[in-house]
Tab-separated table of C-alpha atoms in Angstrom:
chain	number	residue	atom	x	y	z
L	1261	UNK	CA	219.448	67.284	-105.480
L	1262	UNK	CA	221.085	70.423	-104.100
L	1263	UNK	CA	219.625	71.653	-100.837
L	1264	UNK	CA	217.994	75.069	-101.337
L	1265	UNK	CA	218.954	76.149	-97.805
L	1266	UNK	CA	222.243	75.232	-96.160
L	1267	UNK	CA	222.252	74.984	-92.374
L	1268	UNK	CA	225.608	75.177	-90.601
L	1269	UNK	CA	226.041	74.958	-86.851
L	1270	UNK	CA	229.217	76.276	-85.268
L	1271	UNK	CA	228.946	76.243	-81.496
L	1272	UNK	CA	225.830	78.322	-80.707
L	1273	UNK	CA	225.692	80.103	-84.087
L	1274	UNK	CA	223.473	78.762	-86.870
L	1275	UNK	CA	224.255	80.060	-90.359
L	1276	UNK	CA	221.414	79.807	-92.872
L	1277	UNK	CA	222.634	80.168	-96.452
L	1278	UNK	CA	220.227	80.734	-99.328
L	1279	UNK	CA	221.685	78.232	-101.778
L	1280	UNK	CA	220.660	78.988	-105.354
L	1281	UNK	CA	223.782	80.872	-106.495
L	1282	UNK	CA	223.186	80.365	-110.242
L	1283	UNK	CA	219.822	82.133	-109.825
L	1284	UNK	CA	221.202	84.868	-107.529
L	1285	UNK	CA	219.490	82.995	-104.681
L	1286	UNK	CA	216.060	83.858	-106.038
L	1287	UNK	CA	213.328	82.628	-103.734
L	1288	UNK	CA	211.428	79.704	-105.221
L	1289	UNK	CA	208.890	77.626	-103.307
L	1290	UNK	CA	211.443	75.046	-102.145
L	1291	UNK	CA	213.734	77.711	-100.698
L	1292	UNK	CA	210.899	79.663	-99.087
L	1293	UNK	CA	209.476	76.554	-97.449
L	1294	UNK	CA	212.897	75.467	-96.200
L	1295	UNK	CA	213.587	78.908	-94.713
L	1296	UNK	CA	210.132	79.193	-93.147
L	1297	UNK	CA	210.281	75.748	-91.555
L	1298	UNK	CA	213.896	76.034	-90.377
L	1299	UNK	CA	213.199	79.352	-88.662
L	1300	UNK	CA	210.233	77.744	-86.913
L	1301	UNK	CA	212.527	74.995	-85.612
L	1302	UNK	CA	215.115	77.495	-84.376
L	1303	UNK	CA	212.598	79.455	-82.305
L	1304	UNK	CA	212.734	76.927	-79.471
L	1305	UNK	CA	216.185	75.489	-80.159
L	1306	UNK	CA	218.110	76.414	-77.016
L	1307	UNK	CA	221.384	75.256	-78.576
L	1308	UNK	CA	221.010	78.096	-81.104
L	1309	UNK	CA	221.772	81.486	-79.575
L	1310	UNK	CA	222.375	83.551	-82.729
L	1311	UNK	CA	221.553	83.230	-86.427
L	1312	UNK	CA	223.425	84.400	-89.520
L	1313	UNK	CA	221.482	84.801	-92.766
L	1314	UNK	CA	223.601	84.729	-95.924
L	1315	UNK	CA	223.486	84.010	-99.647
L	1316	UNK	CA	225.667	81.594	-101.584
L	1317	UNK	CA	227.912	82.970	-104.320
L	1318	UNK	CA	228.088	86.641	-105.256
L	1319	UNK	CA	224.574	87.748	-104.277
L	1320	UNK	CA	222.466	87.812	-101.151
L	1321	UNK	CA	219.124	87.298	-102.911
L	1322	UNK	CA	217.398	88.633	-106.017
L	1323	UNK	CA	214.016	88.203	-104.322
L	1324	UNK	CA	211.080	86.268	-105.715
L	1325	UNK	CA	211.951	83.782	-108.459
L	1326	UNK	CA	210.126	85.517	-111.308
L	1327	UNK	CA	210.566	82.581	-113.694
L	1328	UNK	CA	208.590	80.438	-111.302
L	1329	UNK	CA	206.113	83.263	-110.771
L	1330	UNK	CA	205.463	83.596	-114.507
L	1331	UNK	CA	204.409	79.954	-114.537
L	1332	UNK	CA	201.980	80.684	-111.709
L	1333	UNK	CA	200.536	83.647	-113.604
L	1334	UNK	CA	200.166	81.612	-116.789
L	1335	UNK	CA	198.359	78.844	-114.932
L	1336	UNK	CA	195.486	81.289	-114.300
L	1337	UNK	CA	195.805	80.708	-110.576
L	1338	UNK	CA	192.975	82.590	-108.885
L	1339	UNK	CA	195.388	83.826	-106.207
L	1340	UNK	CA	198.783	84.203	-107.906
L	1341	UNK	CA	200.304	85.969	-104.892
L	1342	UNK	CA	199.235	83.351	-102.346
L	1343	UNK	CA	202.935	82.927	-101.611
L	1344	UNK	CA	202.749	86.122	-99.537
L	1345	UNK	CA	200.447	84.501	-96.992
L	1346	UNK	CA	201.882	80.999	-97.309
L	1347	UNK	CA	205.575	81.883	-97.253
L	1348	UNK	CA	206.677	85.503	-97.001
L	1349	UNK	CA	204.463	86.538	-94.086
L	1350	UNK	CA	205.436	83.552	-91.889
L	1351	UNK	CA	209.122	84.028	-92.749
L	1352	UNK	CA	208.964	87.749	-91.909
L	1353	UNK	CA	207.150	87.125	-88.625
L	1354	UNK	CA	209.579	84.423	-87.562
L	1355	UNK	CA	212.662	86.461	-88.404
L	1356	UNK	CA	211.370	89.574	-86.649
L	1357	UNK	CA	210.191	87.685	-83.574
L	1358	UNK	CA	213.009	85.172	-83.268
L	1359	UNK	CA	214.007	85.395	-79.579
L	1360	UNK	CA	217.706	85.550	-80.413
L	1361	UNK	CA	219.889	87.880	-82.509
L	1362	UNK	CA	219.879	87.654	-86.315
L	1363	UNK	CA	222.811	88.999	-88.343
L	1364	UNK	CA	222.507	89.340	-92.130
L	1365	UNK	CA	225.672	88.952	-94.232
L	1366	UNK	CA	224.593	91.002	-97.250
L	1367	UNK	CA	227.104	90.371	-99.999
L	1368	UNK	CA	226.165	91.641	-103.466
L	1369	UNK	CA	222.612	92.377	-104.538
L	1370	UNK	CA	219.626	92.171	-102.196
L	1371	UNK	CA	216.497	92.922	-104.193
L	1372	UNK	CA	212.763	92.786	-103.559
L	1373	UNK	CA	211.927	90.157	-100.983
L	1374	UNK	CA	215.657	89.471	-100.664
L	1375	UNK	CA	216.196	93.017	-99.402
L	1376	UNK	CA	213.163	92.642	-97.158
L	1377	UNK	CA	214.735	89.571	-95.545
L	1378	UNK	CA	217.907	91.516	-94.797
L	1379	UNK	CA	215.926	94.390	-93.259
L	1380	UNK	CA	214.318	91.943	-90.810
L	1381	UNK	CA	217.714	91.064	-89.354
L	1382	UNK	CA	218.827	92.839	-86.204
L	1383	UNK	CA	222.216	93.760	-87.675
L	1384	UNK	CA	223.320	93.896	-91.328
L	1385	UNK	CA	226.910	93.613	-92.565
L	1386	UNK	CA	227.818	94.635	-96.127
L	1387	UNK	CA	230.808	95.018	-98.428
L	1388	UNK	CA	231.794	97.058	-101.497
L	1389	UNK	CA	229.467	95.107	-103.821
L	1390	UNK	CA	226.451	95.308	-101.535
L	1391	UNK	CA	223.388	97.029	-102.963
L	1392	UNK	CA	219.686	97.098	-102.213
L	1393	UNK	CA	216.853	97.413	-104.695
L	1394	UNK	CA	213.218	97.654	-103.682
L	1395	UNK	CA	212.196	96.155	-107.012
L	1396	UNK	CA	208.514	95.501	-106.306
L	1397	UNK	CA	207.121	98.463	-108.257
L	1398	UNK	CA	209.215	97.475	-111.295
L	1399	UNK	CA	206.901	94.481	-111.733
L	1400	UNK	CA	203.730	96.259	-110.675
L	1401	UNK	CA	203.684	95.110	-107.068
L	1402	UNK	CA	203.621	96.716	-103.652
L	1403	UNK	CA	206.064	95.766	-100.895
L	1404	UNK	CA	205.986	92.456	-99.038
L	1405	UNK	CA	208.029	90.378	-96.581
L	1406	UNK	CA	207.666	93.120	-93.998
L	1407	UNK	CA	209.308	95.914	-96.009
L	1408	UNK	CA	206.413	98.311	-95.399
L	1409	UNK	CA	207.121	97.864	-91.672
L	1410	UNK	CA	210.938	97.705	-91.606
L	1411	UNK	CA	211.848	100.382	-94.157
L	1412	UNK	CA	210.173	103.380	-92.440
L	1413	UNK	CA	211.797	102.328	-89.171
L	1414	UNK	CA	215.216	102.152	-90.785
L	1415	UNK	CA	215.170	105.199	-93.076
L	1416	UNK	CA	212.055	107.206	-92.195
L	1417	UNK	CA	208.710	107.468	-93.986
L	1418	UNK	CA	209.730	109.865	-96.760
L	1419	UNK	CA	212.804	107.873	-97.784
L	1420	UNK	CA	210.850	104.615	-97.628
L	1421	UNK	CA	208.321	106.062	-100.090
L	1422	UNK	CA	211.156	107.075	-102.404
L	1423	UNK	CA	212.891	103.694	-102.268
L	1424	UNK	CA	209.683	101.763	-102.878
L	1425	UNK	CA	208.178	103.982	-105.588
L	1426	UNK	CA	211.271	104.913	-107.581
L	1427	UNK	CA	212.832	101.444	-107.205
L	1428	UNK	CA	216.371	102.707	-107.686
L	1429	UNK	CA	219.409	100.791	-106.405
L	1430	UNK	CA	221.076	101.892	-103.201
L	1431	UNK	CA	224.815	101.239	-103.223
L	1432	UNK	CA	226.861	100.198	-100.220
L	1433	UNK	CA	228.080	103.592	-98.979
L	1434	UNK	CA	224.627	105.187	-99.185
L	1435	UNK	CA	223.051	102.099	-97.621
L	1436	UNK	CA	225.360	102.494	-94.651
L	1437	UNK	CA	224.547	106.209	-94.336
L	1438	UNK	CA	220.807	105.501	-94.468
L	1439	UNK	CA	220.967	102.766	-91.848
L	1440	UNK	CA	220.224	99.874	-94.204
L	1441	UNK	CA	223.648	98.541	-93.234
L	1442	UNK	CA	225.070	98.646	-89.718
L	1443	UNK	CA	228.639	97.947	-90.771
L	1444	UNK	CA	230.496	98.128	-94.058
L	1445	UNK	CA	233.684	96.087	-94.444
L	1446	UNK	CA	236.344	96.833	-97.059
L	1447	UNK	CA	236.419	93.389	-98.697
L	1448	UNK	CA	233.441	91.347	-99.898
L	1449	UNK	CA	235.223	88.200	-98.774
L	1450	UNK	CA	235.034	89.465	-95.198
L	1451	UNK	CA	231.263	90.047	-95.136
L	1452	UNK	CA	230.317	86.544	-93.999
L	1453	UNK	CA	233.242	86.045	-91.571
L	1454	UNK	CA	232.508	89.436	-90.000
L	1455	UNK	CA	228.834	88.562	-89.624
L	1456	UNK	CA	229.678	85.190	-88.091
L	1457	UNK	CA	232.203	86.745	-85.723
L	1458	UNK	CA	229.604	89.233	-84.544
L	1459	UNK	CA	227.009	86.468	-84.208
L	1460	UNK	CA	229.451	84.439	-82.110
L	1461	UNK	CA	229.907	87.439	-79.822
L	1462	UNK	CA	226.130	87.774	-79.477
L	1463	UNK	CA	225.743	84.019	-78.964
L	1464	UNK	CA	227.991	84.322	-75.915
L	1465	UNK	CA	225.727	86.994	-74.436
L	1466	UNK	CA	222.464	87.072	-72.439
L	1467	UNK	CA	220.138	85.452	-74.971
L	1468	UNK	CA	216.950	85.993	-72.973
L	1469	UNK	CA	217.745	89.691	-72.612
L	1470	UNK	CA	218.414	90.006	-76.339
L	1471	UNK	CA	215.033	88.473	-77.120
L	1472	UNK	CA	213.384	90.848	-74.654
L	1473	UNK	CA	215.127	93.853	-76.234
L	1474	UNK	CA	213.773	92.840	-79.648
L	1475	UNK	CA	210.233	92.605	-78.260
L	1476	UNK	CA	210.560	95.942	-76.445
L	1477	UNK	CA	211.673	97.794	-79.557
L	1478	UNK	CA	208.954	96.237	-81.674
L	1479	UNK	CA	206.275	97.376	-79.225
L	1480	UNK	CA	207.793	100.812	-78.660
L	1481	UNK	CA	208.112	101.507	-82.390
L	1482	UNK	CA	204.377	101.263	-82.924
L	1483	UNK	CA	203.022	102.101	-79.491
L	1484	UNK	CA	202.722	104.804	-76.868
L	1485	UNK	CA	204.987	105.565	-73.927
L	1486	UNK	CA	202.572	103.586	-71.767
L	1487	UNK	CA	202.943	100.597	-74.091
L	1488	UNK	CA	206.725	100.885	-73.909
L	1489	UNK	CA	206.749	101.133	-70.109
L	1490	UNK	CA	204.493	98.089	-69.795
L	1491	UNK	CA	206.752	96.133	-72.161
L	1492	UNK	CA	209.812	97.182	-70.174
L	1493	UNK	CA	208.261	96.059	-66.904
L	1494	UNK	CA	207.352	92.702	-68.396
L	1495	UNK	CA	210.804	92.274	-69.924
L	1496	UNK	CA	212.619	93.106	-66.710
L	1497	UNK	CA	210.428	90.699	-64.772
L	1498	UNK	CA	211.462	87.937	-67.167
L	1499	UNK	CA	215.142	88.889	-67.372
L	1500	UNK	CA	215.376	89.450	-63.639
L	1501	UNK	CA	214.556	85.796	-63.049
L	1502	UNK	CA	217.279	84.444	-65.315
L	1503	UNK	CA	220.463	82.765	-64.195
L	1504	UNK	CA	222.370	85.065	-66.546
L	1505	UNK	CA	221.175	88.154	-64.658
L	1506	UNK	CA	222.189	86.729	-61.286
L	1507	UNK	CA	225.578	85.549	-62.494
L	1508	UNK	CA	226.347	88.811	-64.309
L	1509	UNK	CA	225.342	90.969	-61.346
L	1510	UNK	CA	227.575	89.044	-58.968
L	1511	UNK	CA	230.405	89.152	-61.511
L	1512	UNK	CA	230.022	92.926	-61.906
L	1513	UNK	CA	230.160	93.493	-58.157
L	1514	UNK	CA	233.261	91.309	-57.949
L	1515	UNK	CA	234.839	93.014	-60.985
L	1516	UNK	CA	234.811	89.773	-62.955
L	1517	UNK	CA	233.763	88.948	-66.497
L	1518	UNK	CA	230.418	87.105	-66.554
L	1519	UNK	CA	229.862	83.872	-68.444
L	1520	UNK	CA	226.382	83.874	-69.967
L	1521	UNK	CA	224.598	80.604	-70.634
L	1522	UNK	CA	221.561	82.003	-72.370
L	1523	UNK	CA	219.085	81.126	-69.628
């Protein structure tokens, strides 16, 4: 049986590849459970210092596997969208709160929950074929997998409303202009290598500080200045006690390049 999620470790970078290419990496239960549980394992895996999220084949992910979902609807399940609580919410929380950088290699289509997964990454790399489609309303659903939280932060409230209600595709160039992509490479074949190269660079950096930056921004986005200042004080107290901070400070004073160990 083919593994629904491929896990590759190269030095301190872990690449997670959604592996249902014949179904455009649509998210069935097996894939969602594998992604949810693997992310949980990576939270405290000190050997992992950066994560790349990618899709096998020509697409990133078409979102929820609607063929599987039709079967759920036809079974008269009293809670046909229980997958949101069981799978999508835990996946979104773990991606957003992972205390290390996440880079999404978004080749081809990212639709529905697939797009939502990409938006939860810290940095998104795309190519000429990259496109996003907030497809939820096309099947009579609202957003999930954190899109109601990530989209306004990426593109602003008004544009988020437009993307979610009109459910029109956003092509690569516009996605880059809107902030849905951080970088756009010229060749689709370079999307994954570029993402992995960037992840390797981040994996060689101050991992604890990166995790603290993610927490700071999450709090500041939704909070007051006082909330942000409190989060900054807490973050600096943590980072200030790390070996990486001490080593990097001494290296800076001595005009040397620091070697971060992620602790």
